[in-house]
Amino acid sequence: MGNKITGQTQLAGLIAHPARHSISPKIQNMAFTHNKMDACYLAFDVLPENLKDSIEGIRSLNLIGVNLSMPHKQAVIPLLDELSPEAQLIGAVNTIVNQKGKLIGYNTDGIGFIQSLTEEGIDIVGKKMVLLGTGGAATAIMCQAALDGIASIAIISRHGENYEKAKQKIATLLEATTCQIQLISAEHETEISKACQDADLLVNATNVGMGEPSVALPFIKREDLRTKLIVIDIIYYPKETYLLQCAREIGAQTVNGLGMLV
């Protein structure tokens, strides 16, 4: 960080769990320095049970704002004063801005995802996608992809609260867009394999593979991958998850989550 800390230095940060692997502080502090802002950005590793206190801390410590990552993007909503239209539609927040003690939630995940694909020369219009997960990031990707002209999305998820929320979100998108969307239970391996064989893109929006090296695959089998499938993992640490490694080894195009972050 080029700037020195002063009594006027403003504070921003990342609230996530885990958070220590994040490169957001490096990126954001470089941006502050480049723009000659007297501010610094830190990573806060916050357990779910401490989220409420952390959000109150934004007000009490007068942070200018924070980014949120897994697993807080949906749980934070009741703790905020206001949501932007896209955050309301998606039902998840990845950015909080503190406007004189009023905390406003935004979601830039979906737009960031589409932009990162565009930079890789990938056009989603008319394509078929398999989306792994129904959390906040997955929901943002589903909504933005549907709005931007993807032909179909097969969403894979375990049964639970997010699964039921996804049903409601799908119903809204089916009315608002021409995208065909189906929700497949993670237990239905045959349906998952068929969806992968029909797809142009496979997107992992779960946290499987994040942080420490892992040989786990999220909801799919290695045999579900194929050369012509574009495989995207929104995780950026490690740069190559086991999913991306498996895809690369069979000659498939792979994209990690770094472009979405930046």
GROMACS .gro file of C-alpha atoms in nm:
model
  262
    1MET     CA    1   0.000   0.000   0.000
    2GLY     CA    2   0.158   0.325  -0.116
    3ASN     CA    3  -0.030   0.561   0.116
    4LYS     CA    4   0.052   0.599   0.483
    5ILE     CA    5  -0.220   0.541   0.743
    6THR     CA    6  -0.338   0.868   0.896
    7GLY     CA    7  -0.611   0.983   1.129
    8GLN     CA    8  -0.823   1.054   0.819
    9THR     CA    9  -0.773   0.715   0.653
   10GLN     CA   10  -1.101   0.548   0.558
   11LEU     CA   11  -1.152   0.174   0.599
   12ALA     CA   12  -1.315  -0.082   0.370
   13GLY     CA   13  -1.289  -0.457   0.357
   14LEU     CA   14  -1.402  -0.806   0.271
   15ILE     CA   15  -1.633  -1.008   0.496
   16ALA     CA   16  -1.612  -1.380   0.419
   17HIS     CA   17  -1.532  -1.723   0.563
   18PRO     CA   18  -1.269  -1.823   0.477
   19ALA     CA   19  -1.111  -1.488   0.388
   20ARG     CA   20  -0.736  -1.524   0.441
   21HIS     CA   21  -0.680  -1.654   0.087
   22SER     CA   22  -0.837  -1.346  -0.071
   23ILE     CA   23  -0.642  -1.124  -0.310
   24SER     CA   24  -0.906  -0.851  -0.283
   25PRO     CA   25  -0.695  -0.645  -0.037
   26LYS     CA   26  -0.407  -0.637  -0.285
   27ILE     CA   27  -0.631  -0.532  -0.574
   28GLN     CA   28  -0.833  -0.276  -0.380
   29ASN     CA   29  -0.535  -0.115  -0.208
   30MET     CA   30  -0.361  -0.079  -0.545
   31ALA     CA   31  -0.674   0.094  -0.672
   32PHE     CA   32  -0.683   0.327  -0.371
   33THR     CA   33  -0.318   0.419  -0.428
   34HIS     CA   34  -0.368   0.471  -0.802
   35ASN     CA   35  -0.665   0.702  -0.737
   36LYS     CA   36  -0.482   0.884  -0.455
   37MET     CA   37  -0.748   0.786  -0.200
   38ASP     CA   38  -0.666   0.795   0.171
   39ALA     CA   39  -0.820   0.454   0.238
   40CYS     CA   40  -0.719   0.096   0.310
   41TYR     CA   41  -0.887  -0.240   0.253
   42LEU     CA   42  -0.861  -0.544   0.482
   43ALA     CA   43  -0.991  -0.901   0.479
   44PHE     CA   44  -1.211  -1.004   0.773
   45ASP     CA   45  -1.265  -1.376   0.833
   46VAL     CA   46  -1.613  -1.378   0.987
   47LEU     CA   47  -1.797  -1.688   1.103
   48PRO     CA   48  -2.171  -1.701   1.024
   49GLU     CA   49  -2.266  -1.658   1.389
   50ASN     CA   50  -2.069  -1.331   1.401
   51LEU     CA   51  -2.214  -1.178   1.084
   52LYS     CA   52  -2.469  -0.954   1.259
   53ASP     CA   53  -2.205  -0.800   1.485
   54SER     CA   54  -1.977  -0.746   1.186
   55ILE     CA   55  -2.247  -0.560   0.993
   56GLU     CA   56  -2.317  -0.341   1.294
   57GLY     CA   57  -1.944  -0.274   1.302
   58ILE     CA   58  -1.967  -0.112   0.958
   59ARG     CA   59  -2.188   0.155   1.113
   60SER     CA   60  -2.014   0.192   1.447
   61LEU     CA   61  -1.663   0.209   1.294
   62ASN     CA   62  -1.787   0.413   0.996
   63LEU     CA   63  -1.641   0.189   0.725
   64ILE     CA   64  -1.704   0.325   0.376
   65GLY     CA   65  -1.825  -0.018   0.270
   66VAL     CA   66  -1.744  -0.386   0.234
   67ASN     CA   67  -1.755  -0.669  -0.014
   68LEU     CA   68  -1.912  -0.999   0.087
   69SER     CA   69  -1.828  -1.351  -0.021
   70MET     CA   70  -1.931  -1.703   0.079
   71PRO     CA   71  -2.121  -1.784   0.295
   72HIS     CA   72  -2.274  -1.443   0.377
   73LYS     CA   73  -2.429  -1.314   0.053
   74GLN     CA   74  -2.785  -1.414   0.138
   75ALA     CA   75  -2.773  -1.419   0.517
   76VAL     CA   76  -2.676  -1.051   0.523
   77ILE     CA   77  -2.996  -0.925   0.357
   78PRO     CA   78  -3.214  -0.889   0.672
   79LEU     CA   79  -2.934  -0.688   0.833
   80LEU     CA   80  -2.933  -0.414   0.566
   81ASP     CA   81  -3.142  -0.098   0.531
   82GLU     CA   82  -3.195  -0.109   0.156
   83LEU     CA   83  -3.128  -0.324  -0.152
   84SER     CA   84  -3.058  -0.219  -0.509
   85PRO     CA   85  -3.302  -0.351  -0.774
   86GLU     CA   86  -3.057  -0.618  -0.896
   87ALA     CA   87  -2.986  -0.735  -0.541
   88GLN     CA   88  -3.360  -0.766  -0.481
   89LEU     CA   89  -3.405  -0.974  -0.798
   90ILE     CA   90  -3.108  -1.197  -0.726
   91GLY     CA   91  -3.171  -1.227  -0.353
   92ALA     CA   92  -2.804  -1.189  -0.266
   93VAL     CA   93  -2.556  -0.911  -0.190
   94ASN     CA   94  -2.183  -0.889  -0.261
   95THR     CA   95  -2.127  -0.519  -0.190
   96ILE     CA   96  -2.244  -0.294   0.094
   97VAL     CA   97  -2.209   0.084   0.076
   98ASN     CA   98  -2.234   0.288   0.396
   99GLN     CA   99  -2.421   0.612   0.321
  100LYS     CA  100  -2.406   0.807   0.649
  101GLY     CA  101  -2.504   0.502   0.852
  102LYS     CA  102  -2.754   0.368   0.597
  103LEU     CA  103  -2.631   0.033   0.465
  104ILE     CA  104  -2.728  -0.036   0.104
  105GLY     CA  105  -2.669  -0.376  -0.056
  106TYR     CA  106  -2.572  -0.427  -0.420
  107ASN     CA  107  -2.491  -0.729  -0.636
  108THR     CA  108  -2.230  -0.712  -0.912
  109ASP     CA  109  -2.160  -1.087  -0.937
  110GLY     CA  110  -2.372  -1.154  -1.244
  111ILE     CA  111  -2.240  -0.862  -1.447
  112GLY     CA  112  -1.882  -0.944  -1.344
  113PHE     CA  113  -1.931  -1.306  -1.451
  114ILE     CA  114  -2.060  -1.215  -1.797
  115GLN     CA  115  -1.785  -0.956  -1.848
  116SER     CA  116  -1.517  -1.210  -1.754
  117LEU     CA  117  -1.650  -1.451  -2.018
  118THR     CA  118  -1.663  -1.176  -2.279
  119GLU     CA  119  -1.297  -1.099  -2.212
  120GLU     CA  120  -1.221  -1.467  -2.280
  121GLY     CA  121  -1.406  -1.448  -2.612
  122ILE     CA  122  -1.703  -1.650  -2.484
  123ASP     CA  123  -2.052  -1.548  -2.600
  124ILE     CA  124  -2.339  -1.699  -2.400
  125VAL     CA  125  -2.622  -1.597  -2.633
  126GLY     CA  126  -2.813  -1.904  -2.748
  127LYS     CA  127  -2.592  -2.140  -2.545
  128LYS     CA  128  -2.678  -2.411  -2.290
  129MET     CA  129  -2.535  -2.394  -1.939
  130VAL     CA  130  -2.504  -2.634  -1.647
  131LEU     CA  131  -2.478  -2.433  -1.324
  132LEU     CA  132  -2.356  -2.602  -1.006
  133GLY     CA  133  -2.501  -2.452  -0.688
  134THR     CA  134  -2.789  -2.230  -0.575
  135GLY     CA  135  -2.611  -1.990  -0.340
  136GLY     CA  136  -2.579  -1.615  -0.382
  137ALA     CA  137  -2.320  -1.619  -0.662
  138ALA     CA  138  -2.502  -1.897  -0.848
  139THR     CA  139  -2.830  -1.705  -0.830
  140ALA     CA  140  -2.663  -1.390  -0.963
  141ILE     CA  141  -2.512  -1.585  -1.254
  142MET     CA  142  -2.844  -1.754  -1.331
  143CYS     CA  143  -3.033  -1.423  -1.337
  144GLN     CA  144  -2.778  -1.233  -1.545
  145ALA     CA  145  -2.729  -1.516  -1.794
  146ALA     CA  146  -3.105  -1.548  -1.843
  147LEU     CA  147  -3.142  -1.173  -1.892
  148ASP     CA  148  -2.848  -1.167  -2.136
  149GLY     CA  149  -2.986  -1.429  -2.374
  150ILE     CA  150  -2.861  -1.772  -2.275
  151ALA     CA  151  -3.092  -2.041  -2.417
  152SER     CA  152  -3.113  -2.278  -2.121
  153ILE     CA  153  -2.975  -2.339  -1.773
  154ALA     CA  154  -2.972  -2.669  -1.584
  155ILE     CA  155  -2.911  -2.595  -1.215
  156ILE     CA  156  -2.768  -2.868  -0.993
  157SER     CA  157  -2.816  -2.846  -0.617
  158ARG     CA  158  -2.876  -3.042  -0.300
  159HIS     CA  159  -3.217  -3.016  -0.136
  160GLY     CA  160  -3.235  -2.747   0.129
  161GLU     CA  161  -3.324  -2.383   0.185
  162ASN     CA  162  -3.137  -2.258  -0.122
  163TYR     CA  163  -3.300  -2.528  -0.337
  164GLU     CA  164  -3.647  -2.403  -0.243
  165LYS     CA  165  -3.546  -2.039  -0.297
  166ALA     CA  166  -3.413  -2.134  -0.639
  167LYS     CA  167  -3.756  -2.270  -0.737
  168GLN     CA  168  -3.911  -1.931  -0.665
  169LYS     CA  169  -3.639  -1.743  -0.853
  170ILE     CA  170  -3.674  -1.974  -1.154
  171ALA     CA  171  -4.048  -1.908  -1.168
  172THR     CA  172  -3.980  -1.533  -1.183
  173LEU     CA  173  -3.719  -1.569  -1.458
  174LEU     CA  174  -3.939  -1.798  -1.666
  175GLU     CA  175  -4.197  -1.519  -1.676
  176ALA     CA  176  -3.945  -1.241  -1.742
  177THR     CA  177  -3.720  -1.411  -2.001
  178THR     CA  178  -3.726  -1.673  -2.278
  179CYS     CA  179  -3.461  -1.884  -2.104
  180GLN     CA  180  -3.551  -2.246  -2.028
  181ILE     CA  181  -3.447  -2.334  -1.671
  182GLN     CA  182  -3.461  -2.665  -1.489
  183LEU     CA  183  -3.359  -2.756  -1.136
  184ILE     CA  184  -3.196  -3.098  -1.089
  185SER     CA  185  -3.135  -3.261  -0.753
  186ALA     CA  186  -2.770  -3.350  -0.686
  187GLU     CA  187  -2.880  -3.709  -0.618
  188HIS     CA  188  -2.999  -3.760  -0.978
  189GLU     CA  189  -2.669  -3.859  -1.139
  190THR     CA  190  -2.820  -3.974  -1.469
  191GLU     CA  191  -2.999  -3.642  -1.523
  192ILE     CA  192  -2.682  -3.451  -1.433
  193SER     CA  193  -2.475  -3.651  -1.683
  194LYS     CA  194  -2.730  -3.591  -1.959
  195ALA     CA  195  -2.737  -3.217  -1.886
  196CYS     CA  196  -2.357  -3.203  -1.907
  197GLN     CA  197  -2.354  -3.388  -2.238
  198ASP     CA  198  -2.602  -3.139  -2.386
  199ALA     CA  199  -2.433  -2.826  -2.245
  200ASP     CA  200  -2.195  -2.571  -2.396
  201LEU     CA  201  -2.082  -2.435  -2.060
  202LEU     CA  202  -2.033  -2.586  -1.714
  203VAL     CA  203  -2.010  -2.337  -1.425
  204ASN     CA  204  -1.912  -2.422  -1.069
  205ALA     CA  205  -2.061  -2.165  -0.830
  206THR     CA  206  -2.014  -2.375  -0.516
  207ASN     CA  207  -1.720  -2.347  -0.274
  208VAL     CA  208  -1.599  -2.701  -0.352
  209GLY     CA  209  -1.229  -2.668  -0.432
  210MET     CA  210  -1.176  -2.334  -0.257
  211GLY     CA  211  -0.862  -2.274  -0.054
  212GLU     CA  212  -0.670  -2.591   0.022
  213PRO     CA  213  -0.592  -2.841  -0.257
  214SER     CA  214  -0.881  -3.082  -0.305
  215VAL     CA  215  -0.967  -3.375  -0.529
  216ALA     CA  216  -1.342  -3.330  -0.485
  217LEU     CA  217  -1.576  -3.247  -0.773
  218PRO     CA  218  -1.900  -3.052  -0.714
  219PHE     CA  219  -2.202  -3.270  -0.801
  220ILE     CA  220  -2.053  -3.413  -1.121
  221LYS     CA  221  -1.828  -3.702  -1.220
  222ARG     CA  222  -1.507  -3.670  -1.417
  223GLU     CA  223  -1.676  -3.867  -1.695
  224ASP     CA  224  -1.931  -3.585  -1.735
  225LEU     CA  225  -1.659  -3.357  -1.876
  226ARG     CA  226  -1.578  -3.346  -2.247
  227THR     CA  227  -1.344  -3.159  -2.477
  228LYS     CA  228  -1.600  -2.922  -2.631
  229LEU     CA  229  -1.740  -2.817  -2.292
  230ILE     CA  230  -1.623  -2.477  -2.163
  231VAL     CA  231  -1.560  -2.525  -1.791
  232ILE     CA  232  -1.574  -2.224  -1.560
  233ASP     CA  233  -1.502  -2.217  -1.187
  234ILE     CA  234  -1.579  -1.893  -1.003
  235ILE     CA  235  -1.314  -1.985  -0.744
  236TYR     CA  236  -0.988  -1.796  -0.798
  237TYR     CA  237  -0.779  -1.953  -0.520
  238PRO     CA  238  -0.630  -2.187  -0.613
  239LYS     CA  239  -0.604  -2.056  -0.969
  240GLU     CA  240  -0.671  -2.407  -1.097
  241THR     CA  241  -0.917  -2.611  -0.895
  242TYR     CA  242  -0.940  -2.987  -0.934
  243LEU     CA  243  -1.242  -2.934  -1.160
  244LEU     CA  244  -1.042  -2.708  -1.392
  245GLN     CA  245  -0.747  -2.947  -1.381
  246CYS     CA  246  -0.967  -3.238  -1.491
  247ALA     CA  247  -1.115  -3.027  -1.771
  248ARG     CA  248  -0.773  -2.905  -1.889
  249GLU     CA  249  -0.639  -3.260  -1.899
  250ILE     CA  250  -0.902  -3.361  -2.155
  251GLY     CA  251  -0.842  -3.050  -2.365
  252ALA     CA  252  -1.144  -2.841  -2.260
  253GLN     CA  253  -1.128  -2.462  -2.238
  254THR     CA  254  -1.115  -2.349  -1.874
  255VAL     CA  255  -1.177  -2.017  -1.697
  256ASN     CA  256  -1.120  -1.942  -1.328
  257GLY     CA  257  -1.285  -1.677  -1.111
  258LEU     CA  258  -1.012  -1.414  -1.117
  259GLY     CA  259  -1.166  -1.219  -1.404
  260MET     CA  260  -1.500  -1.211  -1.225
  261LEU     CA  261  -1.332  -1.071  -0.913
  262VAL     CA  262  -1.146  -0.797  -1.098
   0.00000   0.00000   0.00000
